[in-house]
CSV table of N, CA and C in Angstrom, one decimal:
chain,number,residue,atom,x,y,z
A,1257,MET,N,114.4,146.5,128.4
A,1257,MET,CA,113.6,145.4,128.7
A,1257,MET,C,112.6,145.2,127.6
A,1258,THR,N,112.6,143.9,127.1
A,1258,THR,CA,111.7,143.6,126.0
A,1258,THR,C,110.4,142.9,126.5
A,1259,THR,N,109.3,143.1,125.9
A,1259,THR,CA,108.1,142.5,126.3
A,1259,THR,C,107.8,141.4,125.3
A,1260,ALA,N,107.5,140.2,125.9
A,1260,ALA,CA,107.2,139.1,125.1
A,1260,ALA,C,105.8,139.2,124.5
A,1261,VAL,N,105.8,139.0,123.2
A,1261,VAL,CA,104.5,139.1,122.5
A,1261,VAL,C,103.9,137.7,122.5
A,1262,PRO,N,102.7,137.5,123.0
A,1262,PRO,CA,102.1,136.1,122.9
A,1262,PRO,C,101.9,135.7,121.5
A,1263,VAL,N,102.3,134.4,121.3
A,1263,VAL,CA,102.1,133.9,119.9
A,1263,VAL,C,100.8,133.1,119.9
A,1264,GLU,N,100.0,133.4,118.9
A,1264,GLU,CA,98.7,132.7,118.8
A,1264,GLU,C,98.9,131.4,118.1
A,1265,ALA,N,98.3,130.4,118.7
A,1265,ALA,CA,98.4,129.1,118.1
A,1265,ALA,C,97.7,129.2,116.7
A,1266,ALA,N,98.3,128.5,115.7
A,1266,ALA,CA,97.8,128.4,114.4
A,1266,ALA,C,96.4,127.7,114.4
A,1267,VAL,N,95.5,128.3,113.6
A,1267,VAL,CA,94.2,127.7,113.4
A,1267,VAL,C,94.4,126.5,112.6
A,1268,PRO,N,93.8,125.4,113.0
A,1268,PRO,CA,93.9,124.1,112.2
A,1268,PRO,C,93.3,124.4,110.8
A,1269,ARG,N,93.9,123.8,109.8
A,1269,ARG,CA,93.5,124.0,108.4
A,1269,ARG,C,93.0,122.6,107.9
A,1270,VAL,N,91.9,122.5,107.3
A,1270,VAL,CA,91.3,121.3,106.7
A,1270,VAL,C,91.3,121.3,105.2
A,1271,LEU,N,91.7,120.2,104.6
A,1271,LEU,CA,91.6,120.1,103.1
A,1271,LEU,C,90.5,119.1,102.8
A,1272,LEU,N,89.5,119.6,102.1
A,1272,LEU,CA,88.3,118.8,101.7
A,1272,LEU,C,88.3,118.6,100.2
A,1273,ALA,N,88.3,117.3,99.8
A,1273,ALA,CA,88.2,116.9,98.4
A,1273,ALA,C,86.9,116.2,98.2
A,1274,GLU,N,86.0,116.8,97.4
A,1274,GLU,CA,84.7,116.2,97.1
A,1274,GLU,C,84.2,116.9,95.8
A,1275,GLU,N,83.7,116.1,94.9
A,1275,GLU,CA,83.3,116.6,93.6
A,1275,GLU,C,82.0,117.4,93.7
A,1276,SER,N,81.1,117.1,94.6
A,1276,SER,CA,79.8,117.8,94.7
A,1276,SER,C,79.9,119.2,95.4
A,1277,LEU,N,79.7,120.2,94.6
A,1277,LEU,CA,79.7,121.6,95.2
A,1277,LEU,C,78.8,121.7,96.4
A,1278,PRO,N,77.5,121.3,96.3
A,1278,PRO,CA,76.6,121.4,97.5
A,1278,PRO,C,77.1,120.6,98.7
A,1279,TYR,N,77.7,119.5,98.5
A,1279,TYR,CA,78.3,118.7,99.7
A,1279,TYR,C,79.4,119.5,100.2
A,1280,ARG,N,80.3,120.0,99.4
A,1280,ARG,CA,81.5,120.8,99.9
A,1280,ARG,C,81.0,122.0,100.7
A,1281,ARG,N,80.0,122.7,100.2
A,1281,ARG,CA,79.5,123.8,100.9
A,1281,ARG,C,78.9,123.5,102.3
A,1282,VAL,N,78.1,122.4,102.3
A,1282,VAL,CA,77.5,122.0,103.6
A,1282,VAL,C,78.6,121.6,104.6
A,1283,ILE,N,79.6,120.9,104.2
A,1283,ILE,CA,80.6,120.4,105.1
A,1283,ILE,C,81.5,121.6,105.5
A,1284,ARG,N,81.8,122.5,104.6
A,1284,ARG,CA,82.7,123.7,104.9
A,1284,ARG,C,81.9,124.6,105.9
A,1285,GLU,N,80.7,124.9,105.6
A,1285,GLU,CA,79.9,125.7,106.5
A,1285,GLU,C,79.7,125.1,107.9
A,1286,ALA,N,79.4,123.8,108.0
A,1286,ALA,CA,79.3,123.2,109.3
A,1286,ALA,C,80.6,123.2,110.1
A,1287,LEU,N,81.7,123.0,109.4
A,1287,LEU,CA,83.0,123.0,110.1
A,1287,LEU,C,83.3,124.4,110.6
A,1288,LEU,N,83.1,125.4,109.8
A,1288,LEU,CA,83.3,126.8,110.2
A,1288,LEU,C,82.4,127.3,111.3
A,1289,ALA,N,81.2,126.7,111.3
A,1289,ALA,CA,80.2,127.2,112.3
A,1289,ALA,C,80.5,126.5,113.7
A,1290,PHE,N,80.9,125.2,113.7
A,1290,PHE,CA,81.0,124.5,114.9
A,1290,PHE,C,82.4,124.1,115.4
A,1291,ARG,N,83.4,124.3,114.5
A,1291,ARG,CA,84.8,124.0,114.9
A,1291,ARG,C,85.7,125.2,114.6
A,1292,VAL,N,86.8,125.3,115.3
A,1292,VAL,CA,87.8,126.3,115.1
A,1292,VAL,C,88.7,125.8,114.0
A,1293,CYS,N,88.5,126.3,112.8
A,1293,CYS,CA,89.4,125.8,111.7
A,1293,CYS,C,89.2,126.7,110.4
A,1294,GLU,N,90.0,126.5,109.5
A,1294,GLU,CA,89.9,127.1,108.2
A,1294,GLU,C,89.8,125.9,107.2
A,1295,VAL,N,89.0,126.0,106.2
A,1295,VAL,CA,88.7,124.9,105.2
A,1295,VAL,C,89.0,125.3,103.8
A,1296,ASP,N,89.9,124.5,103.2
A,1296,ASP,CA,90.1,124.7,101.7
A,1296,ASP,C,89.4,123.5,101.1
A,1297,ASP,N,88.8,123.7,99.9
A,1297,ASP,CA,88.2,122.6,99.3
A,1297,ASP,C,88.6,122.5,97.8
A,1298,ALA,N,88.5,121.3,97.3
A,1298,ALA,CA,88.8,121.0,95.9
A,1298,ALA,C,87.8,120.0,95.3
A,1299,PRO,N,87.5,120.2,94.0
A,1299,PRO,CA,86.5,119.3,93.4
A,1299,PRO,C,87.1,118.1,92.8
A,1300,SER,N,88.5,117.9,92.9
A,1300,SER,CA,89.1,116.8,92.3
A,1300,SER,C,90.3,116.3,93.1
A,1301,GLY,N,90.8,115.1,92.9
A,1301,GLY,CA,91.9,114.6,93.5
A,1301,GLY,C,93.2,115.3,93.1
A,1302,GLU,N,93.3,115.7,91.8
A,1302,GLU,CA,94.5,116.4,91.3
A,1302,GLU,C,94.6,117.7,92.0
A,1303,ARG,N,93.5,118.5,92.1
A,1303,ARG,CA,93.6,119.8,92.7
A,1303,ARG,C,93.9,119.7,94.2
A,1304,ALA,N,93.3,118.7,94.9
A,1304,ALA,CA,93.6,118.5,96.3
A,1304,ALA,C,95.0,118.1,96.5
A,1305,PHE,N,95.6,117.3,95.6
A,1305,PHE,CA,97.0,116.9,95.8
A,1305,PHE,C,97.9,118.2,95.7
A,1306,GLU,N,97.6,119.0,94.7
A,1306,GLU,CA,98.4,120.3,94.5
A,1306,GLU,C,98.3,121.1,95.8
A,1307,MET,N,97.1,121.3,96.3
A,1307,MET,CA,96.9,122.1,97.5
A,1307,MET,C,97.6,121.5,98.7
A,1308,ALA,N,97.6,120.2,98.9
A,1308,ALA,CA,98.3,119.5,100.0
A,1308,ALA,C,99.8,119.7,100.0
A,1309,LEU,N,100.3,119.9,98.8
A,1309,LEU,CA,101.8,120.1,98.7
A,1309,LEU,C,102.2,121.6,98.9
A,1310,ARG,N,101.2,122.5,98.7
A,1310,ARG,CA,101.5,123.9,98.9
A,1310,ARG,C,101.3,124.4,100.3
A,1311,ARG,N,100.3,123.9,101.1
A,1311,ARG,CA,100.0,124.3,102.4
A,1311,ARG,C,100.1,123.2,103.4
A,1312,GLU,N,100.3,123.6,104.6
A,1312,GLU,CA,100.2,122.6,105.7
A,1312,GLU,C,98.8,122.4,106.2
A,1313,TYR,N,98.4,121.2,106.5
A,1313,TYR,CA,97.0,120.9,106.9
A,1313,TYR,C,97.1,120.1,108.2
A,1314,SER,N,96.0,120.2,109.0
A,1314,SER,CA,95.8,119.4,110.2
A,1314,SER,C,94.9,118.2,110.0
A,1315,LEU,N,94.1,118.3,108.9
A,1315,LEU,CA,93.1,117.2,108.7
A,1315,LEU,C,92.8,117.1,107.2
A,1316,PHE,N,92.6,115.9,106.7
A,1316,PHE,CA,92.1,115.7,105.3
A,1316,PHE,C,90.7,115.1,105.4
A,1317,LEU,N,89.8,115.6,104.5
A,1317,LEU,CA,88.5,115.0,104.3
A,1317,LEU,C,88.4,114.7,102.8
A,1318,PHE,N,88.6,113.4,102.5
A,1318,PHE,CA,88.6,113.0,101.1
A,1318,PHE,C,87.4,112.1,100.8
A,1319,SER,N,86.7,112.4,99.7
A,1319,SER,CA,85.6,111.5,99.2
A,1319,SER,C,86.3,110.3,98.5
A,1320,LEU,N,85.7,109.1,98.8
A,1320,LEU,CA,86.2,108.0,98.1
A,1320,LEU,C,86.1,108.1,96.6
A,1321,PRO,N,84.9,108.5,96.1
A,1321,PRO,CA,84.8,108.7,94.6
A,1321,PRO,C,85.1,110.1,94.3
A,1322,LEU,N,86.1,110.3,93.5
A,1322,LEU,CA,86.5,111.6,93.0
A,1322,LEU,C,86.5,111.5,91.4
A,1323,PRO,N,86.4,112.6,90.7
A,1323,PRO,CA,86.3,112.4,89.2
A,1323,PRO,C,87.5,111.9,88.6
A,1324,ASP,N,88.7,112.1,89.1
A,1324,ASP,CA,90.0,111.7,88.5
A,1324,ASP,C,90.7,110.6,89.1
A,1325,MET,N,90.5,110.4,90.4
A,1325,MET,CA,91.1,109.3,91.1
A,1325,MET,C,90.3,109.0,92.4
A,1326,GLY,N,90.5,107.8,92.9
A,1326,GLY,CA,89.8,107.5,94.2
A,1326,GLY,C,90.4,108.3,95.4
A,1327,GLY,N,89.6,108.6,96.4
A,1327,GLY,CA,90.2,109.2,97.5
A,1327,GLY,C,91.2,108.4,98.3
A,1328,ASP,N,91.1,107.1,98.2
A,1328,ASP,CA,92.1,106.2,98.8
A,1328,ASP,C,93.5,106.4,98.1
A,1329,LEU,N,93.4,106.5,96.7
A,1329,LEU,CA,94.7,106.7,96.0
A,1329,LEU,C,95.2,108.1,96.3
A,1330,LEU,N,94.4,109.1,96.3
A,1330,LEU,CA,94.8,110.4,96.7
A,1330,LEU,C,95.5,110.4,98.0
A,1331,ASP,N,94.9,109.7,99.0
A,1331,ASP,CA,95.5,109.7,100.3
A,1331,ASP,C,96.9,109.0,100.3
A,1332,ARG,N,97.0,107.9,99.6
A,1332,ARG,CA,98.3,107.2,99.5
A,1332,ARG,C,99.4,108.1,98.9
A,1333,LEU,N,99.0,108.9,97.8
A,1333,LEU,CA,99.9,109.8,97.1
A,1333,LEU,C,100.4,110.9,98.1
A,1334,VAL,N,99.4,111.5,98.7
A,1334,VAL,CA,99.6,112.6,99.6
A,1334,VAL,C,100.5,112.1,100.8
A,1335,SER,N,100.2,111.0,101.3
A,1335,SER,CA,100.9,110.5,102.5
A,1335,SER,C,102.4,110.2,102.2
A,1336,LYS,N,102.7,109.9,101.0
A,1336,LYS,CA,104.1,109.7,100.5
A,1336,LYS,C,104.8,111.0,100.3
A,1337,ALA,N,104.1,112.0,99.7
A,1337,ALA,CA,104.8,113.3,99.3
A,1337,ALA,C,104.8,114.3,100.4
A,1338,TYR,N,103.8,114.3,101.2
A,1338,TYR,CA,103.6,115.4,102.3
A,1338,TYR,C,104.8,115.6,103.1
A,1339,PRO,N,105.4,114.5,103.7
A,1339,PRO,CA,106.5,114.8,104.6
A,1339,PRO,C,107.8,115.3,103.8
A,1340,MET,N,107.8,115.0,102.5
A,1340,MET,CA,109.0,115.5,101.7
A,1340,MET,C,109.0,116.9,101.5
A,1341,VAL,N,107.8,117.5,101.4
A,1341,VAL,CA,107.7,119.0,101.0
A,1341,VAL,C,107.4,119.9,102.2
A,1342,HIS,N,107.0,119.3,103.3
A,1342,HIS,CA,106.7,120.2,104.5
A,1342,HIS,C,107.7,119.9,105.6
A,1343,ALA,N,108.7,120.8,105.8
A,1343,ALA,CA,109.7,120.7,106.8
A,1343,ALA,C,109.1,120.4,108.2
A,1344,GLY,N,109.6,119.4,108.9
A,1344,GLY,CA,109.1,119.2,110.2
A,1344,GLY,C,108.0,118.2,110.3
A,1345,ALA,N,107.4,117.9,109.1
A,1345,ALA,CA,106.2,116.9,109.1
A,1345,ALA,C,106.8,115.5,108.9
A,1346,HIS,N,106.6,114.6,109.9
A,1346,HIS,CA,107.1,113.3,109.7
A,1346,HIS,C,106.0,112.4,109.1
A,1347,ALA,N,104.8,112.8,109.0
A,1347,ALA,CA,103.7,112.1,108.4
A,1347,ALA,C,102.7,113.0,107.9
A,1348,ALA,N,101.8,112.5,107.0
A,1348,ALA,CA,100.7,113.4,106.6
A,1348,ALA,C,99.6,113.4,107.7
A,1349,PRO,N,98.8,114.4,107.7
A,1349,PRO,CA,97.8,114.6,108.7
A,1349,PRO,C,96.8,113.4,108.7
A,1350,PRO,N,95.9,113.3,109.7
A,1350,PRO,CA,94.9,112.2,109.7
A,1350,PRO,C,93.9,112.5,108.6
A,1351,VAL,N,93.2,111.4,108.2
A,1351,VAL,CA,92.2,111.5,107.1
A,1351,VAL,C,90.9,110.9,107.5
A,1352,ILE,N,89.8,111.6,107.1
A,1352,ILE,CA,88.5,111.1,107.2
A,1352,ILE,C,87.9,110.9,105.8
A,1353,PHE,N,87.3,109.8,105.6
A,1353,PHE,CA,86.7,109.5,104.2
A,1353,PHE,C,85.3,109.8,104.2
A,1354,LEU,N,84.8,110.4,103.0
A,1354,LEU,CA,83.4,110.6,102.8
A,1354,LEU,C,83.0,109.4,101.9
A,1355,ILE,N,82.0,108.7,102.4
A,1355,ILE,CA,81.7,107.4,101.8
A,1355,ILE,C,80.2,107.3,101.3
A,1356,PRO,N,80.0,107.1,100.0
A,1356,PRO,CA,78.7,106.8,99.6
A,1356,PRO,C,78.3,105.3,100.0
A,1357,PRO,N,77.0,105.0,100.2
A,1357,PRO,CA,76.6,103.7,100.7
A,1357,PRO,C,77.3,102.5,99.9
A,1358,ALA,N,77.5,102.7,98.6
A,1358,ALA,CA,78.0,101.6,97.8
A,1358,ALA,C,79.5,101.3,98.1
A,1359,ASP,N,80.2,102.2,98.8
A,1359,ASP,CA,81.6,102.0,99.0
A,1359,ASP,C,82.0,101.6,100.5
A,1360,MET,N,81.0,101.2,101.3
A,1360,MET,CA,81.3,100.8,102.6
A,1360,MET,C,82.2,99.7,102.8
A,1361,LEU,N,82.2,98.7,101.9
A,1361,LEU,CA,83.1,97.5,102.0
A,1361,LEU,C,84.5,98.0,101.7
A,1362,ARG,N,84.6,98.9,100.7
A,1362,ARG,CA,85.9,99.4,100.3
A,1362,ARG,C,86.5,100.2,101.5
A,1363,PHE,N,85.7,100.9,102.2
A,1363,PHE,CA,86.2,101.7,103.4
A,1363,PHE,C,86.7,100.8,104.5
A,1364,GLN,N,86.1,99.6,104.7
A,1364,GLN,CA,86.5,98.7,105.7
A,1364,GLN,C,88.0,98.3,105.6
A,1365,GLU,N,88.4,98.2,104.3
A,1365,GLU,CA,89.8,97.8,104.1
A,1365,GLU,C,90.8,99.0,104.4
A,1366,LEU,N,90.3,100.2,104.2
A,1366,LEU,CA,91.1,101.4,104.5
A,1366,LEU,C,91.3,101.7,106.0
A,1367,GLN,N,90.4,101.1,106.8
A,1367,GLN,CA,90.4,101.4,108.3
A,1367,GLN,C,91.7,100.9,108.9
A,1368,ARG,N,92.4,100.1,108.3
A,1368,ARG,CA,93.6,99.5,108.9
A,1368,ARG,C,94.7,100.6,109.1
A,1369,ASP,N,94.7,101.6,108.2
A,1369,ASP,CA,95.7,102.6,108.3
A,1369,ASP,C,95.5,103.5,109.5
A,1370,VAL,N,96.6,103.7,110.3
A,1370,VAL,CA,96.5,104.4,111.5
A,1370,VAL,C,96.1,105.9,111.3
A,1371,ARG,N,96.3,106.4,110.2
A,1371,ARG,CA,95.9,107.8,109.9
A,1371,ARG,C,94.4,108.0,109.7
A,1372,VAL,N,93.7,106.9,109.3
A,1372,VAL,CA,92.3,106.9,109.0
A,1372,VAL,C,91.5,107.1,110.4
A,1373,ARG,N,90.8,108.2,110.5
A,1373,ARG,CA,90.1,108.5,111.8
A,1373,ARG,C,88.6,108.3,111.7
A,1374,GLY,N,88.1,107.8,110.6
A,1374,GLY,CA,86.7,107.6,110.5
A,1374,GLY,C,86.1,107.8,109.2
A,1375,SER,N,84.8,107.8,109.1
A,1375,SER,CA,84.1,108.1,107.8
A,1375,SER,C,82.8,108.9,108.1
A,1376,ILE,N,82.4,109.6,107.0
A,1376,ILE,CA,81.2,110.3,107.0
A,1376,ILE,C,80.4,109.8,105.8
A,1377,PRO,N,79.1,109.4,106.0
A,1377,PRO,CA,78.3,109.0,104.9
A,1377,PRO,C,77.9,110.1,104.0
A,1378,LEU,N,77.8,109.8,102.7
A,1378,LEU,CA,77.2,110.8,101.8
A,1378,LEU,C,75.8,110.4,101.4
A,1379,PRO,N,74.9,111.3,101.4
A,1379,PRO,CA,75.0,112.7,101.7
A,1379,PRO,C,75.5,113.0,103.1
A,1380,PRO,N,76.2,114.1,103.4
A,1380,PRO,CA,76.8,114.3,104.7
A,1380,PRO,C,75.8,114.5,105.8
A,1381,LYS,N,76.0,114.0,106.9
A,1381,LYS,CA,75.2,114.2,108.1
A,1381,LYS,C,75.9,115.0,109.1
A,1382,LEU,N,75.3,116.1,109.6
A,1382,LEU,CA,75.9,117.0,110.5
A,1382,LEU,C,76.3,116.3,111.8
A,1383,ASP,N,75.5,115.5,112.4
A,1383,ASP,CA,75.9,114.9,113.6
A,1383,ASP,C,77.1,114.0,113.5
A,1384,VAL,N,77.2,113.2,112.4
A,1384,VAL,CA,78.3,112.4,112.2
A,1384,VAL,C,79.6,113.2,111.9
A,1385,LEU,N,79.5,114.3,111.1
A,1385,LEU,CA,80.6,115.2,110.9
A,1385,LEU,C,81.2,115.7,112.2
A,1386,LEU,N,80.3,116.2,113.0
A,1386,LEU,CA,80.8,116.8,114.3
A,1386,LEU,C,81.3,115.7,115.2
A,1387,SER,N,80.7,114.6,115.2
A,1387,SER,CA,81.2,113.5,116.1
A,1387,SER,C,82.6,113.0,115.7
A,1388,VAL,N,82.8,112.8,114.4
A,1388,VAL,CA,84.1,112.3,113.9
A,1388,VAL,C,85.2,113.4,114.0
A,1389,THR,N,84.9,114.6,113.9
A,1389,THR,CA,85.9,115.7,114.0
A,1389,THR,C,86.1,116.2,115.4
A,1390,ALA,N,85.3,115.7,116.4
A,1390,ALA,CA,85.4,116.2,117.8
A,1390,ALA,C,86.8,116.1,118.4
A,1391,LYS,N,87.5,115.0,118.2
A,1391,LYS,CA,88.8,114.9,118.8
A,1391,LYS,C,90.0,115.5,117.9
A,1392,LEU,N,89.6,115.9,116.7
A,1392,LEU,CA,90.6,116.4,115.8
A,1392,LEU,C,90.7,117.9,115.6
A,1393,LEU,N,89.5,118.5,115.9
A,1393,LEU,CA,89.4,120.0,115.7
A,1393,LEU,C,88.8,120.6,116.9
A,1394,PRO,N,89.3,121.7,117.4
A,1394,PRO,CA,88.7,122.3,118.6
A,1394,PRO,C,87.3,122.8,118.4
A,1395,GLU,N,86.4,122.7,119.4
A,1395,GLU,CA,85.1,123.2,119.3
A,1395,GLU,C,85.0,124.7,119.4
A,1396,ARG,N,84.2,125.3,118.5
A,1396,ARG,CA,84.0,126.7,118.6
A,1396,ARG,C,83.2,127.0,119.8
A,1397,GLN,N,83.7,128.0,120.6
A,1397,GLN,CA,83.0,128.3,121.9
A,1397,GLN,C,82.0,129.4,121.6
A,1398,GLY,N,81.0,129.5,122.4
A,1398,GLY,CA,79.9,130.5,122.2
A,1398,GLY,C,79.0,130.0,121.1
A,1399,MET,N,78.2,130.9,120.7
A,1399,MET,CA,77.1,130.5,119.7
A,1399,MET,C,77.7,130.3,118.3
A,1400,ALA,N,77.3,129.3,117.6
A,1400,ALA,CA,77.8,129.1,116.2
A,1400,ALA,C,77.1,130.1,115.3
A,1401,PHE,N,75.8,130.4,115.6
A,1401,PHE,CA,75.1,131.3,114.8
A,1401,PHE,C,74.6,132.5,115.7
A,1402,PRO,N,74.5,133.7,115.2
A,1402,PRO,CA,74.0,134.8,116.0
A,1402,PRO,C,72.5,134.6,116.3
A,1403,PRO,N,72.1,135.0,117.5
A,1403,PRO,CA,70.7,134.8,117.8
A,1403,PRO,C,69.8,135.6,116.9
A,1404,LEU,N,68.6,135.0,116.7
A,1404,LEU,CA,67.6,135.7,115.8
A,1404,LEU,C,67.1,136.9,116.6
A,1405,SER,N,66.9,138.0,115.9
A,1405,SER,CA,66.4,139.2,116.6
A,1405,SER,C,64.8,139.0,116.6
A,1406,PRO,N,64.2,139.5,117.7
A,1406,PRO,CA,62.8,139.3,117.8
A,1406,PRO,C,62.1,140.1,116.7
A,1407,PRO,N,60.9,139.6,116.3
A,1407,PRO,CA,60.2,140.3,115.2
A,1407,PRO,C,59.8,141.7,115.7
A,1408,PRO,N,59.7,142.7,114.8
A,1408,PRO,CA,59.3,144.0,115.3
A,1408,PRO,C,57.9,144.0,115.8
A,1409,HIS,N,57.7,144.8,116.8
A,1409,HIS,CA,56.3,144.8,117.4
A,1409,HIS,C,55.4,145.7,116.5
A,1410,VAL,N,54.3,145.2,116.1
A,1410,VAL,CA,53.4,145.9,115.3
A,1410,VAL,C,52.1,146.1,116.1
A,1411,SER,N,51.7,147.4,116.2
A,1411,SER,CA,50.4,147.7,116.9
A,1411,SER,C,49.3,147.8,116.0
């Protein structure tokens, strides 16, 4: 008699493409603290494209301005190539754009795509990040951060 081993559901993986290292760190750390996910990040569209073809992702976070191509162009390229290289994927994962204030009009045109699930202003705001990802990534249960230990008693 064989015993069935429970199969753990795969942890969702997020691909973040943003040029600014501090912004990438803030977004990565916030997602890891408050959502159940793994985060890969890239400083350029080219690097993000390569990563998207190598691994399967559940969500893309692309900055509209990237050093080598716009995030909208990156998304179009990935959406065409992703189903061809990942068996069983009929479409690329949903995308959320990171938008500087100057690009809000440009983003309005992108909202027509069914895969676009929202935007996060730059600099990133934690409440907006958590609100936009709420339906796409599971919430981390329990405390996101360990409780602070009380200060030592000094007599």
